Amino acid sequence: LSTKEGGRLLPAVTLQERPDRIPLSYSQERLWFLDQLQGSEEYHIPMLFRLRGKVNVTSLSSAFREVVERHEVLRTVICSEDGVGYQKVNSSETWGLELMDAGNRDVSNDIRKYIDAPFDLSIHHMLRSRLYRFSEDNHLLVIVFHHIASDDWSESIIFNEFTKLYDAYSNGHTASLPALSVQYADYAIWQRKYLTDSVLENQLGYWQEHLSGVSALELPTDHARPVLQGNEGGTVSRCIGEGLSLQLNELSQSRDTTLFMTLLTAFKVLLYRYSGQSDICVGIPIANRTQQEIEPLVGFFLNTLALRSDLGGDPVFTELLEQVKGTTLGAYDHQEVPFEKVVDRVVKTRDMSRSPLFQVMFNFMVDDQVGDQGEDTITLGSLELTEEPFEETTSQFDLSFDITQTGDVLDISVEYSSDLYEEGTIVRMLSHYESLLASIVLSPEATIGELTLLSPSEETQLLDVFNSTDVGYPLDVGFVGMFESRVSKSPDGIALSYEGTSMTYGELDGLSNRIAHYLVSKGVVPDSLVGICLD
């Protein structure tokens, strides 16, 4: 017996009797539907590695093929009958590492096309890889997964197994990895068999109560929201230094919360200040590997939790932090419910212009895999592998904040929808977030409306530059006298122009005098209120 759900214990995930048509997991089913509806380029997961030293291409290819052989989900295709999707596991024999001689060429565009090339989920392996050769000791390895068969946890499994296999093969040894007791297809069958609505009823009731009537987040955008949500996007990054990071850790410890909860609470304050809304719902990813037997598996286990907070009444930050802490812990207790079932239970009408329940994601990770040679570098004999950054050009949500803690530094990466935002807007938003964090550690007992959002340069611009409006007008002459002086000096000068029509100062003076005499004839005297009607 394993995980407790809905007041009863569920069986552990074990080898299942496989029907002719293996069902999709709930997560796979949602992603397959999206792929059929509009494609799924935003669900491609790329990894790029610079290889310095002599590469054993045969061992490299064999290592990847062994990983694909070990994990059925990487060689599983999705077929359908009568609109219902099902899994079919293929052989690993047709998988191959692509080789390309790059020479001295700039291959950045080629790499982009390779990463963005659509997966045909009905025929393609869910992992593809290409090795670019620049010289004998300089290569670039590009790996692309489809999210329907992988997640962040899976990436680590694949990379760790691949490096162990390559190290063994390149040294003429036999690789030995522990056997897998189950495969992802077994999990999908188990999930359909045991995670039924009746079993999950208590947990679904929690989410229905927690999310009922949740408001869509209406952040100010640079462009009008399209009728159908697109996937074009961009990425902006920022680093928060050691000093502020340590202060945030100290604040979290003093309030008996995690750094994640503190950063999430600050993020919700940012959204509140930007939108003016007090009902703020944010999505967070969770590994959802609560059972030991699925921990070593590659697959799409990742689940999504929707965390809703009430920021009304201008609470102090520490009070809001306690609320977010309680909400987060409650969500963790109900995390096994597939997000797809929560959406089906809570959302009555789908809006194709935005994702359901929440429009922004927040993710926090701790990176403790730093090699001896430097950040993200490992050594395999004479070969050094260094992970290279890659700029995303797609976005699953309006905004996705990803914060990675590396040592005492926080690296923030924001993936944004370019249908809605310009890059400069997101750069400012990141600056505001850092200013907000600095204000929080200085005044955690301040209300969320009192916390500083602007950088010092922005405060100077708004309070001093924009308000420096003094003009040297004569103080002993009223407006009418100044206008009449201008009329006498430049009666033929253009006073007004609009859509190709213009009026001189002399014409304007004559017209205004006629209106003035008319008002006087109607009894208007100084300090009378006169209504003005304009189109």
XYZ file of N, CA, C and O in Angstrom, residues 399-486:
352
model
N 2.807 34.954 -18.005
C 4.110 35.146 -17.354
C 4.488 33.868 -16.614
O 3.619 33.207 -16.029
N 5.768 33.537 -16.623
C 6.289 32.444 -15.806
C 7.562 32.929 -15.127
O 8.553 33.220 -15.804
N 7.507 33.040 -13.805
C 8.679 33.434 -13.017
C 9.380 32.167 -12.540
O 8.796 31.360 -11.813
N 10.641 31.991 -12.928
C 11.452 30.862 -12.474
C 12.626 31.409 -11.678
O 13.449 32.159 -12.218
N 12.701 31.035 -10.416
C 13.789 31.493 -9.553
C 14.639 30.286 -9.157
O 14.116 29.297 -8.645
N 15.933 30.380 -9.418
C 16.859 29.307 -9.073
C 17.854 29.808 -8.042
O 18.509 30.835 -8.251
N 17.936 29.106 -6.921
C 18.911 29.443 -5.886
C 20.182 28.644 -6.130
O 20.186 27.414 -6.094
N 21.244 29.358 -6.442
C 22.553 28.740 -6.650
C 23.500 29.315 -5.606
O 23.911 30.468 -5.702
N 23.809 28.517 -4.600
C 24.590 29.044 -3.485
C 23.778 30.106 -2.760
O 22.661 29.857 -2.317
N 24.335 31.299 -2.653
C 23.639 32.406 -1.988
C 23.106 33.431 -2.982
O 22.805 34.570 -2.603
N 22.967 33.030 -4.227
C 22.501 33.937 -5.275
C 21.180 33.433 -5.838
O 20.955 32.221 -5.951
N 20.296 34.356 -6.167
C 19.012 34.023 -6.779
C 19.013 34.489 -8.235
O 19.180 35.671 -8.507
N 18.855 33.552 -9.141
C 18.753 33.865 -10.564
C 17.280 33.796 -10.965
O 16.633 32.757 -10.795
N 16.766 34.902 -11.496
C 15.354 34.973 -11.888
C 15.266 35.016 -13.403
O 15.919 35.839 -14.058
N 14.459 34.139 -13.956
C 14.203 34.122 -15.393
C 12.698 34.239 -15.605
O 11.923 33.471 -15.020
N 12.290 35.199 -16.415
C 10.864 35.415 -16.673
C 10.573 35.092 -18.135
O 11.125 35.709 -19.046
N 9.725 34.120 -18.329
C 9.236 33.786 -19.670
C 7.909 34.503 -19.847
O 7.014 34.380 -19.014
N 7.767 35.272 -20.928
C 6.567 36.086 -21.092
C 5.968 35.907 -22.475
O 6.654 35.566 -23.440
N 4.683 36.155 -22.559
C 3.983 36.094 -23.844
C 4.258 37.380 -24.616
O 3.896 38.463 -24.164
N 4.886 37.248 -25.774
C 5.176 38.437 -26.581
C 3.935 38.937 -27.311
O 3.968 40.007 -27.908
N 2.849 38.174 -27.264
C 1.570 38.685 -27.767
C 1.034 39.785 -26.852
O 0.232 40.620 -27.278
N 1.486 39.773 -25.593
C 0.960 40.709 -24.598
C 1.976 41.761 -24.169
O 1.603 42.897 -23.885
N 3.253 41.397 -24.093
C 4.241 42.271 -23.464
C 5.431 42.551 -24.376
O 5.830 41.695 -25.183
N 5.995 43.736 -24.198
C 7.281 44.073 -24.782
C 8.379 43.740 -23.764
O 8.141 43.719 -22.550
N 9.572 43.498 -24.250
C 10.677 43.116 -23.371
C 10.943 44.169 -22.294
O 11.173 43.830 -21.130
N 10.887 45.460 -22.662
C 11.163 46.521 -21.693
C 10.210 46.504 -20.511
O 10.604 46.831 -19.387
N 8.959 46.122 -20.751
C 7.978 46.049 -19.670
C 8.377 44.989 -18.648
O 8.269 45.198 -17.425
N 8.859 43.848 -19.128
C 9.250 42.766 -18.229
C 10.540 43.120 -17.492
O 10.725 42.766 -16.315
N 11.439 43.834 -18.155
C 12.659 44.302 -17.482
C 12.288 45.192 -16.299
O 12.836 45.061 -15.191
N 11.336 46.114 -16.513
C 10.887 46.986 -15.411
C 10.204 46.183 -14.313
O 10.384 46.448 -13.116
N 9.419 45.196 -14.708
C 8.728 44.368 -13.723
C 9.736 43.631 -12.831
O 9.550 43.550 -11.597
N 10.798 43.127 -13.423
C 11.831 42.455 -12.636
C 12.510 43.435 -11.680
O 12.821 43.094 -10.531
N 12.758 44.648 -12.166
C 13.345 45.673 -11.311
C 12.423 45.990 -10.140
O 12.866 46.137 -8.995
N 11.130 46.097 -10.410
C 10.152 46.366 -9.352
C 10.116 45.219 -8.340
O 9.972 45.441 -7.130
N 10.239 43.982 -8.840
C 10.226 42.827 -7.934
C 11.420 42.869 -6.990
O 11.289 42.626 -5.782
N 12.595 43.201 -7.518
C 13.781 43.283 -6.663
C 13.646 44.419 -5.654
O 14.001 44.264 -4.482
N 13.107 45.569 -6.097
C 12.889 46.683 -5.167
C 11.909 46.280 -4.066
O 12.076 46.643 -2.894
N 10.893 45.539 -4.450
C 9.901 45.071 -3.483
C 10.541 44.134 -2.460
O 10.294 44.246 -1.246
N 11.394 43.214 -2.902
C 12.083 42.301 -1.982
C 12.968 43.075 -1.010
O 13.011 42.763 0.190
N 13.673 44.084 -1.520
C 14.530 44.896 -0.650
C 13.702 45.643 0.383
O 14.095 45.775 1.550
N 12.526 46.143 -0.027
C 11.646 46.852 0.901
C 11.086 45.909 1.961
O 10.934 46.278 3.126
N 10.820 44.667 1.554
C 10.250 43.690 2.488
C 11.230 43.351 3.603
O 10.845 43.286 4.782
N 12.485 43.125 3.252
C 13.448 42.756 4.304
C 13.729 43.928 5.248
O 14.063 43.721 6.418
N 13.540 45.165 4.761
C 13.728 46.333 5.616
C 12.516 46.577 6.502
O 12.650 46.983 7.652
N 11.305 46.316 5.960
C 10.075 46.630 6.703
C 9.058 45.507 6.544
O 8.008 45.682 5.910
N 9.320 44.323 7.092
C 8.383 43.204 6.923
C 7.038 43.436 7.592
O 6.056 42.771 7.237
N 6.971 44.401 8.534
C 5.707 44.678 9.209
C 4.940 45.817 8.533
O 3.891 46.244 9.037
N 5.432 46.308 7.413
C 4.702 47.334 6.662
C 3.538 46.690 5.932
O 3.539 45.488 5.639
N 2.504 47.485 5.646
C 1.403 46.963 4.842
C 1.881 46.804 3.407
O 2.842 47.442 2.970
N 1.182 45.965 2.653
C 1.631 45.695 1.285
C 1.472 46.923 0.387
O 2.123 47.010 -0.656
N 0.634 47.863 0.809
C 0.508 49.101 0.052
C 1.609 50.096 0.354
O 1.864 51.005 -0.440
N 2.289 49.927 1.489
C 3.362 50.836 1.881
C 4.717 50.401 1.338
O 5.657 51.193 1.295
N 4.847 49.145 0.938
C 6.127 48.631 0.465
C 6.558 49.353 -0.810
O 5.746 49.659 -1.677
N 7.850 49.606 -0.907
C 8.390 50.342 -2.044
C 8.505 49.433 -3.260
O 9.055 48.329 -3.179
N 7.992 49.915 -4.377
C 8.030 49.165 -5.626
C 9.044 49.751 -6.599
O 9.615 49.039 -7.420
N 9.277 51.054 -6.497
C 10.100 51.743 -7.483
C 11.572 51.725 -7.100
O 11.924 51.735 -5.919
N 12.416 51.733 -8.113
C 13.850 51.873 -7.881
C 14.141 53.331 -7.548
O 13.332 54.222 -7.824
N 15.292 53.635 -6.946
C 15.624 55.038 -6.637
C 15.576 55.949 -7.860
O 15.110 57.089 -7.757
N 16.031 55.470 -9.007
C 16.006 56.311 -10.213
C 14.584 56.595 -10.660
O 14.262 57.707 -11.109
N 13.682 55.593 -10.505
C 12.285 55.815 -10.884
C 11.618 56.797 -9.921
O 10.806 57.627 -10.346
N 11.929 56.689 -8.632
C 11.359 57.629 -7.667
C 11.790 59.059 -7.989
O 10.978 59.986 -7.948
N 13.055 59.234 -8.332
C 13.550 60.565 -8.700
C 12.830 61.089 -9.931
O 12.429 62.258 -9.989
N 12.648 60.215 -10.908
C 11.984 60.639 -12.137
C 10.537 61.048 -11.877
O 10.065 62.089 -12.356
N 9.821 60.239 -11.090
C 8.406 60.515 -10.855
C 8.202 61.717 -9.940
O 7.340 62.566 -10.195
N 8.987 61.781 -8.859
C 8.745 62.817 -7.855
C 9.414 64.139 -8.188
O 8.878 65.206 -7.862
N 10.561 64.081 -8.839
C 11.301 65.318 -9.108
C 11.208 65.744 -10.575
O 10.759 66.843 -10.880
N 11.625 64.839 -11.480
C 11.689 65.218 -12.894
C 10.308 65.522 -13.450
O 10.053 66.581 -14.023
N 9.374 64.562 -13.275
C 8.037 64.755 -13.851
C 7.269 65.885 -13.169
O 6.359 66.455 -13.762
N 7.615 66.212 -11.925
C 6.919 67.274 -11.205
C 7.647 68.608 -11.263
O 7.236 69.565 -10.629
N 8.736 68.669 -12.016
C 9.454 69.939 -12.182
C 8.771 70.719 -13.305
O 9.210 70.731 -14.455
N 7.664 71.377 -12.952
C 6.804 72.015 -13.962
C 6.796 73.539 -13.857
O 5.945 74.197 -14.450
N 7.722 74.101 -13.094
C 7.769 75.567 -12.967
C 8.095 76.219 -14.315
O 9.002 75.785 -15.021
N 7.324 77.239 -14.673
C 7.548 78.002 -15.910
C 7.538 79.484 -15.546
O 6.719 79.928 -14.738
N 8.420 80.256 -16.149
C 8.557 81.675 -15.787
C 7.506 82.582 -16.386
O 7.839 83.493 -17.150
N 6.230 82.341 -16.060
C 5.164 83.223 -16.529
C 5.125 84.486 -15.656
O 5.397 84.428 -14.453
N 4.754 85.620 -16.229
C 4.607 86.847 -15.418
C 3.451 86.691 -14.431
O 2.367 86.240 -14.794
N 3.694 87.050 -13.188
C 2.688 86.831 -12.148
C 1.664 87.966 -12.066
O 0.638 87.812 -11.410
N 1.921 89.106 -12.728
C 0.999 90.243 -12.623
C 0.053 90.332 -13.809
O -0.698 91.283 -13.954
N 0.116 89.335 -14.704
C -0.755 89.353 -15.878
C -1.529 88.039 -15.911
O -0.954 86.961 -15.847
N -2.856 88.125 -16.029
C -3.677 86.925 -16.088
C -3.596 86.256 -17.448
O -2.981 86.756 -18.392
N -4.277 85.141 -17.568
C -4.240 84.389 -18.812
C -4.797 85.201 -19.980
O -4.243 85.203 -21.083
N -5.925 85.888 -19.737
C -6.547 86.669 -20.819
C -5.588 87.743 -21.316
O -5.433 87.962 -22.528
N -4.898 88.419 -20.374
C -3.943 89.454 -20.768
C -2.796 88.873 -21.586
O -2.351 89.473 -22.580
N -2.316 87.693 -21.208
C -1.236 87.042 -21.957
C -1.706 86.667 -23.361
O -0.975 86.812 -24.352
N -2.942 86.165 -23.449
C -3.481 85.788 -24.748
C -3.619 87.017 -25.658
O -3.232 86.985 -26.837
N -4.150 88.107 -25.101
C -4.335 89.320 -25.905
C -2.997 89.880 -26.375
O -2.877 90.403 -27.496
N -1.967 89.745 -25.524
C -0.644 90.202 -25.930
C -0.139 89.405 -27.122
O 0.428 89.957 -28.072
N -0.407 88.095 -27.110
C 0.027 87.242 -28.234
C -0.754 87.586 -29.502
O -0.203 87.608 -30.609
